[in-house]
Short mmCIF file of C-alpha atoms and ligand atoms in Angstrom, two decimals:
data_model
loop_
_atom_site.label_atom_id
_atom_site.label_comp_id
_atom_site.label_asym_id
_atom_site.label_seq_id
_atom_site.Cartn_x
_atom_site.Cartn_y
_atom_site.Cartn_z
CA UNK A 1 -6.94 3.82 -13.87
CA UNK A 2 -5.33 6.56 -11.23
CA UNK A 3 -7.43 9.23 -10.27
CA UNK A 4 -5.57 11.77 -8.17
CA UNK A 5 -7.20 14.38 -6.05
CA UNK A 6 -6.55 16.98 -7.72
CA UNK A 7 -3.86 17.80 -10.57
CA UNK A 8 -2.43 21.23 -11.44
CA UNK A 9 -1.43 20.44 -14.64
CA UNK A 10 -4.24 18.73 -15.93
CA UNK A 11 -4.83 22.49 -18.28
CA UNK A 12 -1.88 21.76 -20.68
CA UNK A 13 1.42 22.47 -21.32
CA UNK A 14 1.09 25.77 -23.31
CA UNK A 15 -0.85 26.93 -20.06
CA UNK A 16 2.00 26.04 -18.11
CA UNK A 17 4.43 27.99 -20.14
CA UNK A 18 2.65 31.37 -20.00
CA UNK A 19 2.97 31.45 -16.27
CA UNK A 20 6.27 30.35 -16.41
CA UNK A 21 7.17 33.25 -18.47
CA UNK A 22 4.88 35.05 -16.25
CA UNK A 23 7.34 34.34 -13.07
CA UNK A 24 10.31 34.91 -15.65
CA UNK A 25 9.51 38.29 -16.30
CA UNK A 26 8.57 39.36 -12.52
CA UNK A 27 11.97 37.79 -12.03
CA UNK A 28 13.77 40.24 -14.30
CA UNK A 29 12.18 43.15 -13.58
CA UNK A 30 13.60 42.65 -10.02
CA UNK A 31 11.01 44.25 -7.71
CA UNK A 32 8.92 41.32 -5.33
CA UNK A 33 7.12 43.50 -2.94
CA UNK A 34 4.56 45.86 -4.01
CA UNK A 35 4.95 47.44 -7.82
CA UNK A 36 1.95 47.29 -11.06
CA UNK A 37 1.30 43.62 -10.89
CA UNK A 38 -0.46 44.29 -7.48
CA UNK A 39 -2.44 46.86 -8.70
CA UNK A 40 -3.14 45.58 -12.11
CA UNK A 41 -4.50 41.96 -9.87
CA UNK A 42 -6.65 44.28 -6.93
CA UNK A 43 -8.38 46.47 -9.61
CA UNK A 44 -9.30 42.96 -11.95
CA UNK A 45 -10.44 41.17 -8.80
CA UNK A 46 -12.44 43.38 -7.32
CA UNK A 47 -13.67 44.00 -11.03
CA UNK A 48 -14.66 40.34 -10.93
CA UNK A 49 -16.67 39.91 -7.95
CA UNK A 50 -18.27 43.33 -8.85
CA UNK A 51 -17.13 45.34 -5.71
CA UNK A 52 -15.14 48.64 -5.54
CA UNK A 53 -11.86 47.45 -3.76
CA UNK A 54 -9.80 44.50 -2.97
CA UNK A 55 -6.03 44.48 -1.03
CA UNK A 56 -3.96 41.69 -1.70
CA UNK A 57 -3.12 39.92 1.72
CA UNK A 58 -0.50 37.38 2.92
CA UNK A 59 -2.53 34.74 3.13
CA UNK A 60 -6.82 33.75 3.52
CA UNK A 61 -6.56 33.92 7.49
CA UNK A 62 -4.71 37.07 7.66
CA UNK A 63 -7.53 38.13 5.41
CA UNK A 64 -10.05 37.43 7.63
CA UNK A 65 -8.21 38.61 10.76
CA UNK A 66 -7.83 41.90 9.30
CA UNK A 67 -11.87 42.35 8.19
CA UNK A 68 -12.57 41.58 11.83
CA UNK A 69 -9.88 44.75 13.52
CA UNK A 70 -11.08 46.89 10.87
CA UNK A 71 -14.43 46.37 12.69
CA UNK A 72 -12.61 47.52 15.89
CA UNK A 73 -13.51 43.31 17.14
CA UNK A 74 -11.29 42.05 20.21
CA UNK A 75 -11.54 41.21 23.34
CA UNK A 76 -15.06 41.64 25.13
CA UNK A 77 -16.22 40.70 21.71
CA UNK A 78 -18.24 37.15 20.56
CA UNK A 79 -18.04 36.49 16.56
CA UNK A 80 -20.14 33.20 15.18
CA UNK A 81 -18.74 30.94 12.55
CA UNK A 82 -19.68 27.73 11.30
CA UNK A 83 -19.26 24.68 12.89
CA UNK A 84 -18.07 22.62 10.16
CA UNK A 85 -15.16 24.71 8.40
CA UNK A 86 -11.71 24.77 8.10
CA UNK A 87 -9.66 26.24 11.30
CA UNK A 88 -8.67 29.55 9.83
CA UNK A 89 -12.83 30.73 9.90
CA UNK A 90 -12.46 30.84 14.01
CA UNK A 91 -8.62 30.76 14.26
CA UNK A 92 -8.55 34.79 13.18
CA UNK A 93 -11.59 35.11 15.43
CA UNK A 94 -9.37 34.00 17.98
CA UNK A 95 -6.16 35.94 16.82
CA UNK A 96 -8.13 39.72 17.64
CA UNK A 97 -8.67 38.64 21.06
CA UNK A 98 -12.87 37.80 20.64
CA UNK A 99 -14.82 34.86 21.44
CA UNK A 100 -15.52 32.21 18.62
CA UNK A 101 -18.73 30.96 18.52
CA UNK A 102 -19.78 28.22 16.51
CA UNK A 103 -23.45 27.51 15.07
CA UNK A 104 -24.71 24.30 13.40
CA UNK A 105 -24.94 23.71 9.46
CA UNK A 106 -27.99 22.81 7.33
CA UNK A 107 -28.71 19.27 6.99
CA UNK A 108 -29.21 20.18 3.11
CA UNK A 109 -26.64 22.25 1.86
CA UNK A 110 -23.67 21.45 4.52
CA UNK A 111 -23.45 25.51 4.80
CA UNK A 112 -24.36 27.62 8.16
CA UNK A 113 -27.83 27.15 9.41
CA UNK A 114 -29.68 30.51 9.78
CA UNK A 115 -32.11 29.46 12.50
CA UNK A 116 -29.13 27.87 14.93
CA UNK A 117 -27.37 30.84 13.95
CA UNK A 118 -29.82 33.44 15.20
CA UNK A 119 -30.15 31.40 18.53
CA UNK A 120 -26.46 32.18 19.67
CA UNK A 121 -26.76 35.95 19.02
CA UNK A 122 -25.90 37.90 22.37
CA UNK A 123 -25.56 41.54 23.20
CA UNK A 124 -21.93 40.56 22.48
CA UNK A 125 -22.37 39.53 19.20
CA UNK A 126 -20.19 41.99 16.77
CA UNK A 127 -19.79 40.05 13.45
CA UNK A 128 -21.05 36.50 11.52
CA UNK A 129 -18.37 34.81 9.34
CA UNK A 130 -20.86 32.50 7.06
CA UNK A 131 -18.24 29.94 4.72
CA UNK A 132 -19.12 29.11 1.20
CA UNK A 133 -18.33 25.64 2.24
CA UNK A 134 -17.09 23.47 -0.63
CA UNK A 135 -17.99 26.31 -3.27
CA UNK A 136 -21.75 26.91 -2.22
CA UNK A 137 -22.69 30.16 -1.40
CA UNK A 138 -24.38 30.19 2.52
CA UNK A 139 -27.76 31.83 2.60
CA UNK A 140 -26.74 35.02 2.57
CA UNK A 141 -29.98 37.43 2.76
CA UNK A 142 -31.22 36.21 5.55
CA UNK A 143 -28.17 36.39 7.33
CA UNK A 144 -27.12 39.68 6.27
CA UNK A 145 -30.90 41.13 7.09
CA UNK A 146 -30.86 39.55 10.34
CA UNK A 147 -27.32 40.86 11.15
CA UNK A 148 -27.91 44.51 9.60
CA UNK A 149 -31.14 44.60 11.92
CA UNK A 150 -28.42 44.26 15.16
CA UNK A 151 -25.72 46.52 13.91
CA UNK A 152 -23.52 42.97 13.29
CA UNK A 153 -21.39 43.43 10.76
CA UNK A 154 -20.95 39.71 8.11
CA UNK A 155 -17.76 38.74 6.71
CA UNK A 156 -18.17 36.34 4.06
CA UNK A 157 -15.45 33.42 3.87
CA UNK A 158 -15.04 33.14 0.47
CA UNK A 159 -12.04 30.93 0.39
CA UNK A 160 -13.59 27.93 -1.10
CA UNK A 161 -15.81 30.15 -3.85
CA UNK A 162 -14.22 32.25 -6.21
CA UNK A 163 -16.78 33.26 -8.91
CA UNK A 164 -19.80 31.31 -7.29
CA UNK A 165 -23.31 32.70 -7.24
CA UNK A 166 -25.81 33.68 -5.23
CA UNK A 167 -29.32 35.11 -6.73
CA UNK A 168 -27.44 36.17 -9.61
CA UNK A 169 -24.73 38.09 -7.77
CA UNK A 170 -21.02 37.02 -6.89
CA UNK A 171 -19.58 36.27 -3.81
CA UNK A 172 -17.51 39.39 -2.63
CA UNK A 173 -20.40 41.36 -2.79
CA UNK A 174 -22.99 40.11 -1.10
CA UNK A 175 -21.88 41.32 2.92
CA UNK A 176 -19.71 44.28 4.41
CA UNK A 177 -16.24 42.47 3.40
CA UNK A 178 -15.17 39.43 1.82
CA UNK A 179 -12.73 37.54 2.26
CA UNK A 180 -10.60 35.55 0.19
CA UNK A 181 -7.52 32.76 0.10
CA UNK A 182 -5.27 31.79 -2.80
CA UNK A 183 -3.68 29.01 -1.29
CA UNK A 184 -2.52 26.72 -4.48
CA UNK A 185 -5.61 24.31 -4.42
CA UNK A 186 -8.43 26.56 -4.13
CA UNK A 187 -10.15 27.48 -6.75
CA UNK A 188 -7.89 30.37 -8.12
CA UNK A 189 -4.53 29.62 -6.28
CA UNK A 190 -1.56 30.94 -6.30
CA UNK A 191 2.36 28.79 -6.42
CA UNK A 192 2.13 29.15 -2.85
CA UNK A 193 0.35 31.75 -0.23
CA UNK A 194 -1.75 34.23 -1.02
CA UNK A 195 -4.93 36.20 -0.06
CA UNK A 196 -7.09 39.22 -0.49
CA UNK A 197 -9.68 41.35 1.17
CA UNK A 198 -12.56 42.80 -1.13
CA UNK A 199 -15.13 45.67 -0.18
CA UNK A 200 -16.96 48.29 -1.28
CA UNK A 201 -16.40 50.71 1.78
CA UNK A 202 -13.16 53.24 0.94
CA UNK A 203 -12.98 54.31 4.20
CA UNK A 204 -12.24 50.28 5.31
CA UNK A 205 -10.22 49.74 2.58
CA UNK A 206 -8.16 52.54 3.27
CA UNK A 207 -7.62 51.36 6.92
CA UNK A 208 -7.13 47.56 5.86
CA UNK A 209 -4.63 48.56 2.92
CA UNK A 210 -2.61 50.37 5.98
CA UNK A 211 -2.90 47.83 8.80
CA UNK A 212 -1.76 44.78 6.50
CA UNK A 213 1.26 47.08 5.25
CA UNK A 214 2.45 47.83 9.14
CA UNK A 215 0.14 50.80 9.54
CA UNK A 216 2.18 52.54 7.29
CA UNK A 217 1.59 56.09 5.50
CA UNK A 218 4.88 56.58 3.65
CA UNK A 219 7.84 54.66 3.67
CA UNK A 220 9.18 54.98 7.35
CA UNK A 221 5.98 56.67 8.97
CA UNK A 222 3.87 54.68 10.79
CA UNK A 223 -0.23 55.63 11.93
CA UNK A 224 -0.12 52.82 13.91
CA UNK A 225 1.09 49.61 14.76
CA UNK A 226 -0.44 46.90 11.75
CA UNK A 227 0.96 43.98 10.61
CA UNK A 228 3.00 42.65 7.85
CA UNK A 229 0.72 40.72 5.19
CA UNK A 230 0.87 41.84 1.80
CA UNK A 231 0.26 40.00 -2.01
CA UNK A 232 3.53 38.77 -3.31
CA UNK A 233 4.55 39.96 -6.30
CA UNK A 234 5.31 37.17 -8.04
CA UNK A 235 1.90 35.53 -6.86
CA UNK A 236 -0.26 38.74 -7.98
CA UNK A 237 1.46 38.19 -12.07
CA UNK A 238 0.55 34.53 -11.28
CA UNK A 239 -3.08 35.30 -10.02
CA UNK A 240 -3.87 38.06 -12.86
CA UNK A 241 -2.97 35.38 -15.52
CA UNK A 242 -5.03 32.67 -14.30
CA UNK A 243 -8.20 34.94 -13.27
CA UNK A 244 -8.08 34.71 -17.04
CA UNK A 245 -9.15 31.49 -16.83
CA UNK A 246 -11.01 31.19 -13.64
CA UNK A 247 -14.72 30.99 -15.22
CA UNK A 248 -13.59 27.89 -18.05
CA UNK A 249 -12.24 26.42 -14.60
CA UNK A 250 -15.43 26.84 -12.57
CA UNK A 251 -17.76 25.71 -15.43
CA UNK A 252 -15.09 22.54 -16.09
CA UNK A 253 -16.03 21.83 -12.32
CA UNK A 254 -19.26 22.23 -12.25
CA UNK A 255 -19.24 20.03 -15.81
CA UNK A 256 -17.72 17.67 -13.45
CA UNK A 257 -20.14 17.92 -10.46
CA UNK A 258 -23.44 17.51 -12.89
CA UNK A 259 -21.89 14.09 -14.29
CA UNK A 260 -21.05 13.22 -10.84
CA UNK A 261 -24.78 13.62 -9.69
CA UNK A 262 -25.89 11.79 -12.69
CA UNK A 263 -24.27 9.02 -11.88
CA UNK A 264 -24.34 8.92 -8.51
CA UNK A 265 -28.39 8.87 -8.45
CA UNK A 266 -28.31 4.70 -8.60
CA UNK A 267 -26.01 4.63 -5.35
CA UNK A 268 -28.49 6.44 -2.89
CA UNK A 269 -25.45 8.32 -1.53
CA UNK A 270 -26.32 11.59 -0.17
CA UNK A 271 -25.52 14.62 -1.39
CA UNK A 272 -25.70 18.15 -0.40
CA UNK A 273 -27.84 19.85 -2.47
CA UNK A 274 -26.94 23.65 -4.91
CA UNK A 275 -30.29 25.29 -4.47
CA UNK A 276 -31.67 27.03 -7.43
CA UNK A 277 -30.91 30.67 -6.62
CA UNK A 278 -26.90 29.61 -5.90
CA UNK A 279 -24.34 28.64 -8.28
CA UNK A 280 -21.81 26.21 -6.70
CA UNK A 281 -17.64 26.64 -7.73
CA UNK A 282 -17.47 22.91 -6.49
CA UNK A 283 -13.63 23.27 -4.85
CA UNK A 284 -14.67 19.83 -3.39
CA UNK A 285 -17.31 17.39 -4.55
CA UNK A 286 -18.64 15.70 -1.28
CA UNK A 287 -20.45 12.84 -0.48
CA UNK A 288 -21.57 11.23 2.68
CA UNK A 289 -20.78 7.06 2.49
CA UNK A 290 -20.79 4.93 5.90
CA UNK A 291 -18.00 2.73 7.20
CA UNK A 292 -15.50 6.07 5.71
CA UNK A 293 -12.22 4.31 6.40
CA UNK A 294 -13.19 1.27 4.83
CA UNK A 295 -14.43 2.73 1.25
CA UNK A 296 -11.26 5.15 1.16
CA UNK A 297 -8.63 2.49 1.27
CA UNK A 298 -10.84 0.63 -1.36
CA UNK A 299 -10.96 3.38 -3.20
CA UNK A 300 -7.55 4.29 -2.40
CA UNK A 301 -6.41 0.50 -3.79
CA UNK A 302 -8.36 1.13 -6.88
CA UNK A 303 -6.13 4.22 -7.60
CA UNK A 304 -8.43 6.94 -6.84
CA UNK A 305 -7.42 9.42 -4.02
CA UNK A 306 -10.39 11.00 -1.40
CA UNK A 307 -10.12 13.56 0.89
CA UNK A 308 -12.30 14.23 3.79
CA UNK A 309 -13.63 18.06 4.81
CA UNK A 310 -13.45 17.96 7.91
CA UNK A 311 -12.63 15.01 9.88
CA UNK A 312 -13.29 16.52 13.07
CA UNK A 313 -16.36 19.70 13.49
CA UNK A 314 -14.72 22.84 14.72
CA UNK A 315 -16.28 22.50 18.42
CA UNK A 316 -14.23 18.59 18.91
CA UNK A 317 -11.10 20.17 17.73
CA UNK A 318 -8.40 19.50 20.55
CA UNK A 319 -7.80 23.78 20.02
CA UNK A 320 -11.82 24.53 21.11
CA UNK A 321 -11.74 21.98 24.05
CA UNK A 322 -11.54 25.14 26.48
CA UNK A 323 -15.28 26.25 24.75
CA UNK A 324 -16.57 23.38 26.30
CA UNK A 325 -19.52 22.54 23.97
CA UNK A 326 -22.05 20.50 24.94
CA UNK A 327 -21.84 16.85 23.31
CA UNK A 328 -25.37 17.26 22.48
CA UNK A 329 -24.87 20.77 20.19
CA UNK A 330 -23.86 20.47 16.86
CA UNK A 331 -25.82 17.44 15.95
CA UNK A 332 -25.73 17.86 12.24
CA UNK A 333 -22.32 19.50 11.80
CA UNK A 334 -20.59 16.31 13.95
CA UNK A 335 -22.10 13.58 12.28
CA UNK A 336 -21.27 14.80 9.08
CA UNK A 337 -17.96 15.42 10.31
CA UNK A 338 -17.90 11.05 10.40
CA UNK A 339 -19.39 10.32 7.11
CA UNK A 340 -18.12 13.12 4.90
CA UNK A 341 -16.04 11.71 1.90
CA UNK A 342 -14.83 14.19 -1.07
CA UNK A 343 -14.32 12.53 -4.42
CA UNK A 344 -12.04 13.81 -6.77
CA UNK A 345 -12.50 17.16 -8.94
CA UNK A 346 -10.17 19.48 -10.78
CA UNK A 347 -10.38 21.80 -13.89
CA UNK A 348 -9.58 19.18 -16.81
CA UNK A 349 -11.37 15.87 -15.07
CA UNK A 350 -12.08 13.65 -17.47
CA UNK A 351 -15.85 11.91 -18.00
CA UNK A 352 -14.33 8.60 -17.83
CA UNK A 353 -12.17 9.52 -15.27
CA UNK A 354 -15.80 10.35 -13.19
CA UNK A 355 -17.71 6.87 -14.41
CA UNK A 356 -14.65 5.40 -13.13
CA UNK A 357 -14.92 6.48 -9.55
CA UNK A 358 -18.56 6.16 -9.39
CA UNK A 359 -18.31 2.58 -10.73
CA UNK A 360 -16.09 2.01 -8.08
CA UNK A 361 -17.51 3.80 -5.10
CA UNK A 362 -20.88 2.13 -6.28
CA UNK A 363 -18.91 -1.23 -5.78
CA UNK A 364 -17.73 -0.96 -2.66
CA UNK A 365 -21.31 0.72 -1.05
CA UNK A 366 -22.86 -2.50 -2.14
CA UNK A 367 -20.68 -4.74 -1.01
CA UNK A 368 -20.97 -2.75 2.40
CA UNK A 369 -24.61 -3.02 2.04
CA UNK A 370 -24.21 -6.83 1.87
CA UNK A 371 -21.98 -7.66 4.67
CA UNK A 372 -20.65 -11.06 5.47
CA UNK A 373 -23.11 -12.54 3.08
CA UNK A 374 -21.01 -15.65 3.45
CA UNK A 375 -21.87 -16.17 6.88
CA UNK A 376 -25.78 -15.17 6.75
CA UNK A 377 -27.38 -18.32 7.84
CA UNK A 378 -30.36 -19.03 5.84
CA UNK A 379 -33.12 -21.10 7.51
CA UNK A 380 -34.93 -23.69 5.53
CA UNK A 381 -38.20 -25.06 6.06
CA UNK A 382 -37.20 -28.90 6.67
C1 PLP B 1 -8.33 27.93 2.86
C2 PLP B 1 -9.34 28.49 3.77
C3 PLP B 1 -9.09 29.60 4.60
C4 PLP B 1 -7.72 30.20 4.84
O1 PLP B 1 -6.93 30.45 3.82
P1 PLP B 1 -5.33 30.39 3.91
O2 PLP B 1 -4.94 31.16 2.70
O3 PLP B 1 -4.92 28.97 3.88
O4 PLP B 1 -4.90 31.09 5.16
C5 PLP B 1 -10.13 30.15 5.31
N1 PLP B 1 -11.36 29.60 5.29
C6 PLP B 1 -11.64 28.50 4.55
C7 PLP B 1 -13.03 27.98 4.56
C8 PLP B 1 -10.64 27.91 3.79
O5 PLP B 1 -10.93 26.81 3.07
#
């Protein structure tokens, strides 16, 4: 049996035809920047994670990079992110000119832990980027209440969680701005790059709307100097179809994730836990195996395709050298950084397509488990 990582078209041809016709018709209509599908996307969006506005943005870094200058962040200026994320969470900390600061995850959950967190405030300290790592919400009241209590302002990183919960609200709302990416495989992606910025503050919205769309007030007059990163189009009519879909997708996944557990339970492999007040989206499904390399080209020969999140923590990244960490920070987000193994999961996974990798993984653990059996030398009483 193959089991890829993840396959787009898994949802069915008749899916696949209405955004086909979708592209068709921006197409004709012959305008690609700007125009009603942005609009019509922003206002359902932001109507979806229950906040006031959202502006469509290039891309999920951009997105970030712009929450941070409306915040008036640069140089002079230190903003924490999690250890264990993808680069773009400190790479548009970087691009305004502040300091990136990392802080350790939770053993339990994989996302940013609150206690390490609170140990690398400084007087410097302007804003905290917690991820929804892998579709989990972070803890986000105590972070928020801590911040708030220091005048820091929190950017959620909401890339990996469209629609996910957190005590019964969605992510989006739950800090000063959220931020969002619709690269193709997240969980509401786009047929290529895409990104958004939601918030309930007009006065920031106003000024992020402007800065991503060169600072400008009308066509050819400028307020100041912004940058150019703006919603295709195209990708808005695609992204406005498929938020259509986006809660069958996330309940498919999570479908997937609870069969997953369930038959994972007999392997002992650990796995980070969805506490009760959070709903996870599940864009990955991770587990933690030893000897990594080993079970993913077993895997890998048994037709099923892994992917690891993230090889390497943040602070070992050749690109954060010049931090200088010390070795002995970041205990839990660097070993998980070596064990970390994500299993495949996709809107449309089948159940047997699940027993099948779990039957496998389960397998290979226990031959693992049993080394060199061969070789054990037994001793006998003569
Ligand atoms: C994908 C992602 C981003 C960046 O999004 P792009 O659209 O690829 O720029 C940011 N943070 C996290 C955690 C991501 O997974």
């Amino acid at each position: 049996m193959k089991v890829p990582f993840v396959d787009f078209n898994a949802w069915g041809e008749e899916y696949s035809k209405r955004l086909q016709d979708t592209v068709s018709q921006v197409i004709s209509e012959g305008a690609f920047i700007g125009g009603p599908h942005i609009g019509a996307f922003e206002k359902e969006f932001a109507r979806y994670c229950g906040v006031d506005y959202c502006i469509g943005t290039g891309n999920g870094t951009d997105a970030i990079f712009i929450a941070l200058r409306a915040f008036g962040i640069g140089p002079g200026d230190e903003v924490i992110t999690a250890a264990n994320s993808f680069i773009a969470s400190a790479e548009a900390i970087t691009m305004t000119g502040a300091k990136v600061v990392f802080a350790d995850c939770s053993p339990d959950t994989g996302t940013i832990n609150v206690s390490d967190l609170e140990k690398r405030l400084t007087p410097r300290t302007k804003a905290i980027i917690p991820v929804h790592l892998y579709g989990l919400p972070a803890d986000m009241t105590p972070i928020v209440e801590l911040a708030h209590s220091k005048g820091i302002r929190v950017i959620e990183d909401a890339a990996q969680a469209h629609g996910a919960t957190y005590q019964g609200r969605t992510v989006g709302s739950l800090a000063d701005i959220a931020c969002f990416s619709f690269y193709p495989a997240k969980n509401l992606g786009a047929f290529g790059d895409g990104g958004c910025i939601v918030t309930n503050d007009s006065t920031l919205a106003a000024w992020m709307r402007m800065f991503a769309n060169h600072g400008r007030t009308l066509k050819y007059d400028h307020e100041f100097e912004g940058t150019n990163s703006r919603l295709d189009t195209i990708q808005a009519a695609v992204l406005n179809e498929k938020l259509q879909y986006l809660d069958e997708w996330n309940e498919s996944r999570r479908q997937a994730a609870k069969l997953y557990r369930h038959a994972l339970t007999e392997t002992n492999l650990p796995l980070f836990t969805e506490p009760e007040d959070r709903q996870s989206v599940y864009h990955l499904f991770v587990t933690r195996v030893p000897d990594r390399e080993r079970v993913r080209a077993a895997l890998s020969e048994a037709g099923i395709d892994t992917g690891i999140h993230y090889p390497v923590a943040l602070p070992d990244l050749t690109a954060y050298k010049y931090l200088e960490t010390s070795p002995d920070d970041f205990r839990v987000a660097r070993s998980y950084a070596r064990e970390v193994l994500s299993l495949p999961i996709y809107p449309g996974i089948s159940s047997d397509q699940i027993e099948y990798v779990v039957y496998q993984l389960s397998t290979i653990v226990r031959g693992l488990r049993q080394p060199r059996t061969e070789f054990t030398v037994q001793w006998i009483e003569p």
